[in-house]
Backbone as a chain_set.jsonl record, in Angstrom:
{"seq": "XXXXXXXXXXXXXXXXXXXXXXXXXXXXXXXXXXXXXXXXXXXXXXXXXXXXXXXXXXXXXXXXXXXXXXXXXXXXXXXXXXXXXXXXXXXXXXXXXXXXXXXXXXXXXXXXXXXXXXXXXXXXXXXXXXXXXXXXXXXXXXXXXXXXXXXXXXXXXXXXXXXXXXXXXXXXXXXXXXXXXXXXXXXXXXXXXXXXXXXXXXXXXXXX", "coords": {"N": [[6.639, -22.723, -11.187], [7.588, -21.252, -8.106], [8.269, -23.006, -4.986], [7.078, -21.712, -2.725], [5.032, -20.091, -3.828], [3.559, -21.98, -5.189], [2.623, -23.545, -3.083], [1.13, -21.617, -1.659], [-0.698, -20.803, -3.606], [-2.049, -23.206, -4.142], [-3.146, -23.62, -1.656], [-4.923, -21.439, -1.408], [-6.517, -21.977, -3.634], [-7.558, -24.441, -2.918], [-9.031, -23.727, -0.683], [-10.905, -21.99, -1.84], [-12.159, -23.817, -3.503], [-13.347, -25.417, -1.607], [-15.203, -23.631, -0.477], [-16.654, -23.166, -2.756], [-17.739, -25.696, -3.214], [-19.226, -26.071, -0.89], [-20.678, -23.742, -0.451], [-20.859, -21.909, -2.688], [-22.174, -23.29, -4.727], [-24.72, -23.211, -3.829], [-25.199, -20.615, -4.078], [-25.756, -19.17, -6.681], [-24.757, -16.996, -9.42], [-26.971, -15.517, -9.972], [-28.278, -15.248, -7.6], [-29.891, -13.178, -5.246], [-29.557, -12.698, -2.567], [-27.368, -13.77, -0.012], [-27.016, -16.573, 2.191], [-26.667, -16.754, 5.806], [-24.733, -18.657, 6.479], [-23.3, -18.852, 4.083], [-22.265, -16.253, 3.958], [-20.608, -16.34, 6.187], [-18.768, -18.25, 5.291], [-17.59, -16.843, 3.167], [-16.526, -14.787, 4.649], [-14.511, -16.119, 6.075], [-12.944, -16.851, 3.897], [-12.149, -14.302, 3.012], [-10.572, -13.461, 5.191], [-8.496, -15.352, 5.089], [-7.386, -14.634, 2.644], [-6.514, -12.038, 3.145], [-4.486, -12.524, 5.015], [-2.807, -13.996, 3.322], [-2.137, -11.973, 1.552], [-0.49, -10.295, 3.137], [1.567, -12.105, 3.539], [2.535, -12.22, 0.914], [3.532, -9.606, 0.774], [5.727, -9.851, 2.464], [7.351, -11.53, 0.921], [7.799, -9.93, -1.349], [9.294, -7.877, -0.224], [11.589, -9.179, 0.541], [14.895, -9.274, 0.088], [16.561, -11.371, -0.365], [15.349, -13.061, -2.07], [14.757, -13.885, -5.531], [14.368, -11.499, -8.269], [12.482, -12.395, -10.031], [10.857, -14.057, -8.471], [9.898, -12.208, -6.633], [8.566, -10.407, -8.294], [6.614, -12.118, -9.219], [5.166, -12.451, -6.885], [4.094, -9.897, -6.675], [2.393, -9.888, -8.904], [0.591, -11.927, -8.147], [-0.477, -10.819, -5.809], [-1.78, -8.566, -6.837], [-3.953, -9.712, -8.103], [-5.747, -10.033, -6.092], [-7.098, -7.712, -5.741], [-9.53, -5.146, -6.551], [-9.946, -3.782, -9.833], [-10.695, -1.131, -10.128], [-12.008, 1.145, -7.686], [-15.001, 2.419, -6.036], [-14.777, 5.107, -6.655], [-13.741, 5.119, -9.151], [-11.025, 4.889, -9.391], [-7.81, 3.175, -9.027], [-7.344, 0.876, -6.236], [-6.182, 2.4, -3.244], [-3.345, 2.659, -1.069], [-2.575, 3.427, 2.2], [0.288, 4.554, 3.905], [2.468, 4.772, 6.769], [4.868, 6.535, 8.806], [6.539, 6.152, 11.672], [8.633, 7.585, 12.65], [8.803, 10.043, 11.274], [6.212, 10.866, 11.34], [4.704, 11.075, 9.117], [2.153, 10.528, 6.679], [1.301, 8.761, 3.78], [-0.091, 8.155, 0.491], [-0.542, 5.599, -1.918], [-1.211, 4.208, -5.15], [-2.219, 0.778, -5.426], [-0.522, -0.883, -7.046], [1.789, 0.697, -7.337], [2.505, 0.907, -4.669], [3.243, -1.764, -4.051], [5.448, -2.07, -5.751], [7.102, -0.169, -4.622], [7.681, -1.304, -2.138], [9.27, -3.39, -2.999], [11.597, -2.111, -3.755], [12.721, -0.804, -1.587], [15.152, 1.097, 0.199], [16.911, -0.474, 1.915], [19.12, -2.867, 3.49], [17.991, -5.198, 4.322], [14.692, -6.359, 4.773], [11.822, -7.086, 6.678], [8.505, -8.14, 6.616], [5.68, -8.925, 8.364], [2.803, -10.763, 9.699], [1.529, -9.989, 12.878], [-0.553, -10.587, 14.474], [-3.804, -12.158, 14.626], [-5.883, -11.98, 11.712], [-8.768, -9.919, 11.284], [-12.307, -9.499, 10.616], [-15.159, -7.561, 10.034], [-18.813, -7.8, 10.093], [-20.524, -8.685, 7.05], [-22.166, -6.246, 5.057], [-25.064, -5.638, 3.264], [-25.312, -3.958, 0.144], [-26.916, -1.258, -1.735], [-26.627, -1.93, -4.442], [-26.69, -4.638, -4.436], [-24.378, -6.002, -3.8], [-22.001, -7.03, -1.216], [-20.314, -5.593, 1.554], [-17.442, -5.361, 3.663], [-15.156, -4.659, 6.357], [-11.841, -5.43, 6.789], [-9.193, -6.176, 9.118], [-5.79, -6.034, 9.63], [-2.572, -6.846, 11.042], [0.397, -5.539, 10.825], [3.787, -6.166, 10.956], [6.803, -4.402, 10.629], [10.187, -4.397, 9.854], [13.469, -3.121, 9.388], [16.815, -3.275, 8.202], [20.132, -1.867, 7.939], [23.332, -0.945, 6.577], [24.915, -2.946, 7.762], [24.076, -3.198, 10.376], [23.175, -5.023, 13.296], [20.872, -4.792, 14.668], [17.529, -3.689, 13.953], [17.192, -0.706, 12.017], [14.915, 0.599, 11.718], [11.696, 0.019, 12.975], [8.355, -0.935, 13.206], [4.919, -1.389, 14.276], [1.927, -1.794, 12.679], [-1.513, -1.26, 12.562], [-3.824, -2.035, 10.167], [-6.582, -1.215, 8.028], [-8.653, -2.817, 5.665], [-10.603, -2.68, 2.803], [-13.191, -4.873, 1.904], [-14.86, -6.413, -0.751], [-17.649, -8.117, -1.741], [-18.929, -9.625, -4.442], [-20.604, -10.472, -7.56], [-18.538, -12.008, -9.818], [-16.239, -12.936, -12.466], [-14.867, -15.967, -11.845], [-11.466, -16.716, -11.516], [-10.492, -19.319, -11.326], [-12.544, -21.08, -12.036], [-13.62, -19.978, -14.288], [-16.154, -18.881, -14.616], [-19.069, -16.994, -13.745], [-19.267, -16.085, -10.408], [-20.004, -15.555, -6.942], [-17.55, -13.658, -5.397], [-14.705, -12.485, -3.459], [-12.998, -9.415, -3.493], [-10.409, -6.994, -2.841], [-10.226, -3.532, -1.724], [-9.43, -0.21, -0.933], [-6.718, 0.438, 1.374], [-6.146, 1.464, 4.636], [-4.458, 3.237, 7.313], [-4.857, 2.445, 10.66], [-3.566, 2.591, 13.114], [-0.249, 3.23, 14.212], [2.683, 2.117, 15.807], [5.809, 2.243, 17.545], [8.058, -0.486, 17.341], [9.642, -2.037, 19.802], [10.777, -4.445, 20.297]], "CA": [[6.259, -21.891, -10.056], [8.409, -21.493, -6.927], [7.541, -23.766, -3.967], [6.249, -20.854, -1.871], [3.838, -19.666, -4.544], [2.761, -23.168, -5.475], [1.947, -23.904, -1.838], [0.134, -20.603, -1.338], [-1.745, -20.847, -4.628], [-2.85, -24.406, -3.925], [-3.908, -23.415, -0.428], [-6.038, -20.556, -1.721], [-7.396, -22.663, -4.566], [-8.263, -25.459, -2.155], [-10.036, -23.083, 0.16], [-11.97, -21.509, -2.716], [-12.902, -24.984, -3.965], [-14.185, -25.846, -0.491], [-16.324, -22.704, -0.407], [-17.447, -23.413, -3.957], [-18.487, -26.938, -3.044], [-20.136, -26.029, 0.244], [-21.528, -22.561, -0.439], [-21.105, -21.245, -3.952], [-23.151, -24.02, -5.515], [-26.012, -22.786, -3.322], [-25.255, -19.172, -4.28], [-25.46, -18.87, -8.072], [-24.557, -15.583, -9.709], [-28.277, -14.863, -10.022], [-28.828, -15.129, -6.243], [-29.937, -11.795, -4.777], [-29.171, -12.642, -1.162], [-26.613, -14.919, 0.471], [-27.401, -17.035, 3.521], [-25.702, -16.451, 6.862], [-23.629, -19.608, 6.36], [-22.484, -18.449, 2.932], [-21.535, -15.048, 4.34], [-19.524, -16.771, 7.082], [-17.75, -18.887, 4.442], [-16.861, -15.798, 2.451], [-15.738, -14.07, 5.644], [-13.298, -16.911, 6.294], [-12.12, -16.72, 2.695], [-11.558, -12.964, 3.016], [-9.495, -13.421, 6.187], [-7.371, -16.12, 4.54], [-6.77, -13.866, 1.561], [-5.787, -10.917, 3.753], [-3.232, -13.083, 5.539], [-1.967, -14.324, 2.17], [-1.63, -10.708, 1.018], [0.659, -9.875, 3.955], [2.642, -13.047, 3.201], [3.112, -11.742, -0.345], [4.337, -8.421, 1.075], [6.999, -10.334, 2.998], [8.152, -12.039, -0.201], [8.179, -8.791, -2.189], [10.311, -7.095, 0.481], [12.728, -10.038, 0.869], [15.956, -9.072, -0.902], [17.24, -12.647, -0.614], [14.623, -13.755, -3.133], [15.042, -13.381, -6.873], [13.419, -10.529, -8.798], [11.4, -13.164, -10.642], [9.965, -14.502, -7.402], [9.254, -11.033, -6.045], [7.612, -9.912, -9.29], [5.499, -13.06, -9.219], [4.366, -12.116, -5.706], [3.334, -8.692, -7.023], [1.304, -10.29, -9.806], [-0.402, -12.68, -7.385], [-1.145, -9.889, -4.896], [-2.666, -7.699, -7.614], [-5.173, -10.456, -8.428], [-6.646, -9.98, -4.947], [-7.685, -6.382, -5.636], [-10.374, -4.617, -7.604], [-9.266, -2.934, -10.818], [-11.029, 0.226, -9.692], [-12.953, 1.209, -6.571], [-16.219, 3.163, -6.339], [-14.457, 6.423, -7.216], [-13.202, 4.957, -10.491], [-9.567, 4.862, -9.34], [-7.271, 1.936, -8.444], [-7.264, 0.885, -4.778], [-5.08, 3.166, -2.676], [-2.781, 2.127, 0.174], [-1.992, 4.439, 3.075], [1.433, 4.101, 4.69], [2.839, 5.697, 7.838], [6.246, 6.476, 9.289], [6.49, 6.544, 13.074], [9.743, 8.507, 12.908], [8.501, 11.366, 10.715], [4.804, 11.195, 11.525], [4.137, 11.335, 7.792], [1.255, 9.548, 6.065], [1.292, 8.902, 2.326], [-1.001, 7.257, -0.224], [-0.038, 5.102, -3.197], [-2.003, 3.168, -5.815], [-1.767, -0.535, -4.977], [0.625, -1.378, -7.82], [2.951, 1.509, -6.976], [2.86, 0.514, -3.302], [3.959, -3.042, -4.096], [6.754, -1.815, -6.369], [7.891, 0.589, -3.648], [8.174, -2.273, -1.156], [10.327, -4.187, -3.63], [12.812, -1.319, -3.979], [13.095, -0.043, -0.393], [16.613, 1.25, 0.268], [17.487, -1.117, 3.092], [19.815, -4.118, 3.171], [17.099, -6.314, 4.656], [13.364, -5.922, 5.217], [10.889, -8.148, 7.06], [7.108, -7.753, 6.808], [5.012, -10.107, 8.923], [1.594, -10.636, 10.518], [1.853, -10.233, 14.286], [-1.785, -10.922, 15.186], [-4.783, -12.757, 13.723], [-6.695, -11.093, 10.88], [-10.162, -9.786, 11.704], [-13.236, -8.994, 9.602], [-16.485, -7.321, 10.599], [-19.9, -8.455, 9.376], [-20.875, -8.196, 5.721], [-23.355, -5.407, 4.965], [-25.561, -5.624, 1.895], [-25.338, -2.633, -0.456], [-28.043, -1.05, -2.649], [-26.406, -2.582, -5.739], [-26.771, -6.084, -4.257], [-23.107, -6.545, -3.318], [-21.78, -6.973, 0.227], [-19.024, -5.003, 1.915], [-16.975, -5.516, 5.039], [-13.825, -4.093, 6.581], [-10.903, -6.317, 7.453], [-8.136, -5.539, 9.902], [-4.611, -6.874, 9.795], [-1.583, -6.278, 11.953], [1.616, -5.685, 10.029], [5.066, -5.815, 11.541], [7.8, -3.983, 9.634], [11.531, -4.185, 10.38], [14.436, -2.878, 8.316], [18.221, -3.216, 8.597], [20.972, -1.156, 6.972], [24.746, -0.687, 6.898], [25.495, -4.003, 8.576], [23.584, -3.201, 11.756], [22.541, -6.273, 13.721], [19.55, -4.405, 15.137], [16.814, -2.908, 12.939], [17.307, 0.754, 12.077], [13.532, 1.071, 11.787], [10.766, -1.078, 13.279], [7.06, -0.495, 13.702], [3.756, -2.27, 14.178], [0.833, -0.989, 12.144], [-2.833, -1.848, 12.366], [-4.366, -1.517, 8.909], [-7.93, -1.605, 7.63], [-8.719, -3.128, 4.241], [-11.98, -2.813, 2.327], [-13.488, -6.135, 1.227], [-16.055, -6.297, -1.581], [-18.176, -9.419, -2.152], [-19.803, -9.335, -5.571], [-20.586, -11.482, -8.617], [-17.424, -11.759, -10.724], [-15.765, -14.147, -13.13], [-13.897, -16.677, -11.02], [-10.306, -17.082, -12.335], [-10.258, -20.758, -11.277], [-13.615, -21.835, -12.687], [-13.965, -19.285, -15.528], [-17.593, -18.641, -14.68], [-19.453, -15.956, -12.797], [-19.545, -16.563, -9.057], [-19.753, -14.596, -5.874], [-16.179, -13.702, -4.905], [-14.195, -11.36, -2.678], [-11.808, -8.668, -3.891], [-10.105, -5.933, -1.885], [-10.153, -2.152, -2.185], [-8.458, 0.663, -0.279], [-6.103, 0.068, 2.653], [-5.839, 2.653, 5.426], [-3.754, 3.028, 8.582], [-5.652, 2.704, 11.863], [-2.65, 2.956, 14.194], [1.146, 2.802, 14.069], [3.48, 2.305, 17.009], [7.179, 1.754, 17.446], [8.293, -1.851, 17.808], [10.887, -2.03, 20.572], [11.221, -5.823, 20.533]], "C": [[7.109, -22.273, -8.841], [7.585, -22.227, -5.862], [6.615, -22.911, -3.121], [4.942, -20.518, -2.562], [2.952, -20.844, -4.885], [1.953, -23.557, -4.247], [0.832, -22.925, -1.518], [-1.014, -20.639, -2.321], [-2.65, -22.051, -4.429], [-3.708, -24.276, -2.675], [-5.133, -22.556, -0.687], [-7.034, -21.24, -2.639], [-8.221, -23.713, -3.825], [-9.342, -24.858, -1.285], [-11.204, -22.62, -0.683], [-12.813, -22.671, -3.21], [-13.84, -25.475, -2.874], [-15.409, -24.954, -0.37], [-17.255, -22.932, -1.582], [-18.337, -24.636, -3.752], [-19.554, -26.804, -1.967], [-21.116, -24.863, 0.165], [-21.859, -22.006, -1.796], [-22.139, -21.976, -4.796], [-24.568, -23.651, -5.076], [-26.189, -21.284, -3.499], [-24.883, -18.854, -5.72], [-25.354, -17.373, -8.292], [-25.87, -14.818, -9.708], [-28.895, -14.662, -8.639], [-28.766, -13.682, -5.774], [-29.391, -11.659, -3.361], [-28.442, -13.922, -0.78], [-27.082, -15.291, 1.87], [-26.326, -16.658, 4.535], [-24.495, -17.38, 6.779], [-22.716, -19.236, 5.205], [-21.668, -17.206, 3.25], [-20.388, -15.392, 5.284], [-18.401, -17.424, 6.285], [-16.913, -17.838, 3.72], [-16.046, -14.935, 3.407], [-14.443, -14.796, 5.946], [-12.365, -16.819, 5.092], [-11.413, -15.374, 2.678], [-10.395, -12.885, 4.0], [-8.272, -14.203, 5.714], [-6.637, -15.335, 3.466], [-5.99, -12.668, 2.1], [-4.453, -11.397, 4.313], [-2.275, -13.413, 4.404], [-1.368, -13.061, 1.565], [-0.413, -10.237, 1.81], [1.841, -10.821, 3.74], [3.326, -12.632, 1.9], [3.978, -10.506, -0.112], [5.707, -8.828, 1.606], [7.913, -10.856, 1.915], [8.666, -10.888, -1.052], [9.317, -8.006, -1.552], [11.604, -7.859, 0.714], [13.8, -9.962, -0.219], [16.776, -10.336, -1.152], [16.543, -13.475, -1.688], [14.923, -13.112, -4.477], [13.995, -12.351, -7.29], [12.223, -11.251, -9.412], [10.365, -13.567, -9.593], [9.201, -13.323, -6.803], [8.238, -10.421, -7.004], [6.389, -10.816, -9.378], [4.577, -12.781, -8.033], [3.526, -10.87, -5.96], [2.15, -9.053, -7.908], [0.199, -11.016, -9.043], [-1.182, -11.763, -6.437], [-2.139, -9.007, -5.643], [-3.982, -8.388, -7.958], [-6.193, -10.414, -7.291], [-7.44, -8.683, -4.887], [-8.585, -6.046, -6.818], [-9.521, -3.817, -8.588], [-9.464, -1.468, -10.455], [-12.019, 0.136, -8.54], [-14.151, 2.064, -6.984], [-15.943, 4.525, -6.967], [-13.813, 6.337, -8.594], [-11.688, 4.911, -10.552], [-9.084, 3.524, -8.777], [-7.294, 2.011, -6.92], [-6.014, 1.621, -4.304], [-4.642, 2.538, -1.352], [-2.159, 3.273, 0.956], [-0.826, 3.826, 3.839], [1.805, 5.181, 5.702], [4.299, 5.504, 8.203], [6.264, 7.013, 10.708], [7.55, 7.588, 13.4], [9.411, 9.926, 12.454], [7.07, 11.81, 10.985], [4.069, 11.427, 10.223], [3.256, 10.172, 7.334], [1.199, 9.818, 4.566], [0.346, 7.875, 1.723], [-0.405, 6.88, -1.575], [-1.074, 4.169, -3.829], [-1.395, 1.805, -5.503], [-0.541, -1.028, -5.734], [1.894, -0.616, -7.452], [3.435, 1.168, -5.569], [3.675, -0.773, -3.293], [5.349, -2.874, -4.704], [7.669, -1.066, -5.406], [8.484, -0.338, -2.594], [9.348, -3.066, -1.723], [11.648, -3.43, -3.682], [13.199, -0.464, -2.77], [14.61, -0.049, -0.211], [17.178, 0.777, 1.604], [18.208, -2.379, 2.641], [18.899, -5.325, 3.371], [15.789, -5.761, 5.192], [12.532, -7.157, 5.567], [9.502, -7.546, 7.259], [6.344, -9.0, 7.231], [3.644, -9.741, 9.503], [1.997, -10.84, 11.971], [0.606, -10.512, 15.126], [-2.784, -11.456, 14.165], [-5.591, -11.697, 12.979], [-8.131, -11.074, 11.4], [-11.006, -9.253, 10.542], [-14.582, -8.753, 10.267], [-17.56, -7.96, 9.722], [-20.13, -7.835, 8.0], [-22.146, -7.347, 5.811], [-23.789, -5.337, 3.51], [-25.706, -4.19, 1.404], [-26.539, -2.501, -1.4], [-27.882, -1.743, -3.997], [-26.427, -4.109, -5.642], [-25.49, -6.738, -3.788], [-23.063, -6.469, -1.792], [-20.407, -6.36, 0.48], [-18.734, -5.241, 3.387], [-15.609, -4.859, 5.135], [-12.983, -5.094, 7.351], [-9.869, -5.519, 8.219], [-6.973, -6.512, 10.008], [-3.525, -6.102, 10.517], [-0.199, -6.565, 11.38], [2.852, -5.241, 10.81], [6.073, -5.493, 10.453], [9.127, -3.741, 10.339], [12.503, -4.039, 9.218], [15.836, -2.706, 8.898], [19.029, -2.524, 7.506], [22.395, -1.034, 7.509], [25.335, -1.699, 7.879], [25.05, -4.027, 10.017], [22.925, -4.534, 12.091], [21.145, -6.026, 14.281], [18.846, -3.581, 14.057], [17.042, -1.411, 13.123], [15.921, 1.392, 12.09], [12.639, -0.135, 12.05], [9.46, -0.493, 13.791], [6.032, -1.61, 13.59], [2.572, -1.408, 13.765], [-0.44, -1.813, 12.041], [-3.44, -1.21, 11.127], [-5.772, -2.048, 8.665], [-7.967, -1.776, 6.118], [-10.176, -3.362, 3.847], [-12.14, -4.123, 1.571], [-14.824, -6.007, 0.508], [-16.45, -7.681, -2.08], [-19.231, -9.187, -3.223], [-19.735, -10.488, -6.569], [-19.518, -11.108, -9.634], [-17.073, -13.057, -11.439], [-14.659, -14.765, -12.299], [-12.712, -17.111, -11.88], [-10.017, -18.576, -12.345], [-11.281, -21.526, -12.107], [-14.096, -21.206, -13.992], [-15.476, -19.157, -15.704], [-17.941, -17.624, -13.612], [-19.875, -16.574, -11.472], [-19.444, -15.381, -8.1], [-18.297, -14.748, -5.432], [-15.765, -12.392, -4.256], [-12.986, -10.742, -3.371], [-11.64, -7.512, -2.915], [-10.024, -4.569, -2.555], [-9.079, -1.39, -1.425], [-7.965, 0.08, 1.046], [-5.733, 1.35, 3.383], [-5.147, 2.269, 6.73], [-4.688, 3.371, 9.733], [-4.759, 3.187, 13.003], [-1.255, 2.443, 13.871], [1.888, 3.077, 15.366], [4.871, 1.722, 16.798], [7.274, 0.348, 18.015], [9.647, -1.884, 18.497], [11.423, -3.428, 20.841], [12.356, -6.207, 19.591]], "O": [[7.327, -23.454, -8.572], [6.361, -22.099, -5.824], [5.493, -23.32, -2.823], [3.87, -20.64, -1.971], [1.727, -20.725, -4.874], [0.764, -23.86, -4.339], [-0.272, -23.327, -1.153], [-2.175, -20.519, -1.93], [-3.872, -21.941, -4.533], [-4.842, -24.753, -2.631], [-6.239, -22.883, -0.255], [-8.245, -21.111, -2.46], [-9.419, -23.861, -4.065], [-10.436, -25.409, -1.162], [-12.361, -22.819, -0.311], [-14.032, -22.55, -3.329], [-14.966, -25.893, -3.144], [-16.523, -25.443, -0.185], [-18.477, -22.898, -1.441], [-19.526, -24.618, -4.07], [-20.65, -27.348, -2.099], [-22.245, -24.963, 0.646], [-23.011, -21.659, -2.056], [-22.907, -21.336, -5.514], [-25.51, -23.764, -5.859], [-27.22, -20.735, -3.111], [-23.803, -18.319, -5.967], [-25.8, -16.578, -7.465], [-25.889, -13.61, -9.471], [-29.915, -13.986, -8.508], [-27.728, -13.031, -5.885], [-28.83, -10.624, -3.001], [-28.842, -15.018, -1.172], [-27.497, -14.427, 2.642], [-25.212, -16.288, 4.164], [-23.362, -16.945, 6.984], [-21.493, -19.298, 5.333], [-20.506, -17.111, 2.857], [-19.312, -14.8, 5.192], [-17.223, -17.19, 6.557], [-15.686, -17.932, 3.667], [-14.998, -14.409, 3.032], [-13.39, -14.169, 6.062], [-11.147, -16.722, 5.246], [-10.224, -15.297, 2.369], [-9.353, -12.31, 3.687], [-7.14, -13.766, 5.915], [-5.409, -15.371, 3.39], [-4.932, -12.323, 1.575], [-3.42, -10.759, 4.113], [-1.077, -13.147, 4.498], [-0.222, -13.071, 1.114], [0.587, -9.826, 1.221], [2.992, -10.385, 3.756], [4.551, -12.686, 1.794], [5.036, -10.366, -0.724], [6.723, -8.231, 1.249], [9.125, -10.652, 1.976], [9.836, -10.869, -1.433], [10.207, -7.522, -2.252], [12.621, -7.252, 1.052], [13.634, -10.513, -1.307], [17.602, -10.361, -2.064], [17.087, -14.474, -2.158], [15.295, -11.941, -4.55], [12.889, -12.32, -6.752], [11.09, -10.777, -9.324], [9.159, -13.435, -9.805], [8.012, -13.427, -6.503], [7.174, -9.968, -6.581], [5.271, -10.345, -9.585], [3.356, -12.863, -8.158], [2.381, -10.789, -5.516], [1.035, -8.579, -7.688], [-0.985, -10.757, -9.259], [-2.394, -11.909, -6.279], [-3.226, -8.731, -5.135], [-5.012, -7.727, -8.089], [-7.367, -10.722, -7.496], [-8.356, -8.557, -4.075], [-8.431, -6.575, -7.919], [-8.496, -3.247, -8.213], [-8.524, -0.673, -10.474], [-12.775, -0.829, -8.432], [-14.296, 2.397, -8.16], [-16.767, 5.043, -7.721], [-13.386, 7.35, -9.148], [-11.113, 4.895, -11.64], [-9.849, 2.814, -8.125], [-7.266, 3.109, -6.364], [-4.936, 1.483, -4.882], [-5.449, 1.967, -0.617], [-1.317, 4.004, 0.435], [-0.933, 2.716, 4.359], [1.494, 6.357, 5.513], [4.889, 4.455, 7.946], [6.029, 8.201, 10.925], [7.38, 8.384, 14.324], [9.699, 10.894, 13.158], [6.752, 12.994, 10.873], [2.94, 11.919, 10.219], [3.565, 9.003, 7.565], [1.066, 10.965, 4.137], [0.02, 6.865, 2.346], [0.159, 7.716, -2.28], [-1.744, 3.419, -3.118], [-0.181, 1.693, -5.334], [0.392, -1.542, -5.118], [2.953, -1.218, -7.274], [4.639, 1.145, -5.311], [4.69, -0.861, -2.601], [6.316, -3.467, -4.225], [8.876, -1.305, -5.381], [9.641, -0.185, -2.202], [10.303, -3.374, -1.01], [12.712, -4.048, -3.656], [13.936, 0.509, -2.923], [15.27, -1.064, -0.437], [17.835, 1.531, 2.322], [17.951, -2.899, 1.555], [19.02, -6.336, 2.679], [15.78, -4.809, 5.973], [12.541, -8.149, 4.838], [9.342, -6.563, 7.983], [6.363, -10.014, 6.532], [3.359, -8.572, 9.764], [2.737, -11.776, 12.273], [0.695, -10.655, 16.346], [-2.624, -11.228, 12.966], [-5.939, -10.656, 13.538], [-8.641, -12.081, 11.892], [-10.485, -8.638, 9.611], [-15.095, -9.618, 10.977], [-17.242, -8.591, 8.714], [-19.957, -6.632, 7.805], [-23.079, -7.682, 6.54], [-22.991, -5.019, 2.629], [-26.162, -3.315, 2.139], [-27.114, -3.506, -1.819], [-28.872, -2.105, -4.631], [-26.209, -4.799, -6.639], [-25.5, -7.91, -3.412], [-23.964, -5.919, -1.159], [-19.464, -6.579, -0.28], [-19.631, -5.313, 4.227], [-14.985, -4.542, 4.122], [-13.365, -5.547, 8.43], [-9.695, -4.322, 7.987], [-7.139, -7.66, 10.42], [-3.554, -4.874, 10.595], [0.301, -7.688, 11.447], [2.947, -4.099, 11.26], [6.187, -6.223, 9.469], [9.195, -2.977, 11.303], [12.39, -4.725, 8.202], [16.02, -2.079, 9.941], [18.685, -2.574, 6.325], [22.629, -1.022, 8.718], [26.156, -1.346, 8.726], [25.588, -4.796, 10.813], [22.205, -5.103, 11.271], [20.331, -6.946, 14.358], [19.505, -2.848, 13.319], [17.079, -0.914, 14.249], [15.768, 2.566, 12.427], [12.8, -1.184, 11.426], [9.454, 0.341, 14.697], [6.239, -2.619, 12.916], [2.255, -0.415, 14.42], [-0.44, -2.92, 11.503], [-3.557, 0.013, 11.045], [-6.107, -3.171, 9.042], [-7.385, -0.981, 5.38], [-10.885, -4.143, 4.48], [-11.33, -4.451, 0.703], [-15.806, -5.546, 1.09], [-15.671, -8.342, -2.766], [-20.293, -8.625, -2.953], [-18.897, -11.38, -6.434], [-19.571, -10.037, -10.24], [-17.542, -14.133, -11.07], [-13.622, -14.14, -12.077], [-12.91, -17.805, -12.877], [-9.367, -19.067, -13.268], [-10.943, -22.492, -12.792], [-14.88, -21.81, -14.723], [-16.001, -19.307, -16.808], [-17.173, -17.423, -12.671], [-20.725, -17.463, -11.423], [-18.866, -14.344, -8.426], [-17.859, -15.857, -5.125], [-16.377, -11.344, -4.466], [-12.067, -11.447, -3.785], [-12.589, -7.1, -2.249], [-9.792, -4.452, -3.758], [-7.951, -1.864, -1.288], [-8.674, -0.654, 1.734], [-5.081, 2.226, 2.815], [-5.239, 1.131, 7.188], [-5.249, 4.467, 9.777], [-5.138, 4.077, 13.764], [-1.098, 1.352, 13.323], [1.74, 4.147, 15.958], [5.072, 0.827, 15.977], [6.659, 0.029, 19.032], [10.683, -1.771, 17.842], [12.423, -3.581, 21.543], [12.854, -7.332, 19.649]]}, "num_chains": 1, "name": "protein.A"}
């Protein structure tokens, strides 16, 4: 495993282990309701995972990295998402273009592959502000849902230009689902967070 992914994976694993030790042991899969402290722990986990997701986007878009490394980032990012959402379809990602005013939707896997093959010489995707998450709300099926917000900076260069030919800042909303699932680290059913659809809240030109 490449150093970046090893570091990120260990960081996420360590955080999950901390939540497991401090909260999950008090929240077995059979628990109907989570305590406020447990919900706060899972909220912190969700925010860390959202930030990690944007970090993966930066790796996927980085043409200086090998295809192997970028494909690995796609695989790791996909593990953060539900297989299907409530409508029975894969999570969808909305994208925007400040120049054309166009909004498009892609299934999560197609979105990640699209980022990998963007027709620019260089692409940078970064977080430009701290991730946010609203309060968990319990659902009739016993799960909890919340909406996260992240702030994605996108810059692209082409044809040897020293200045970006396209640059924007986009505020995005991401659905977070807290439910009982099989934990990939512990191979047992635990409460865990996965993500669903991503939508655009606002896009503006980045003049910096």
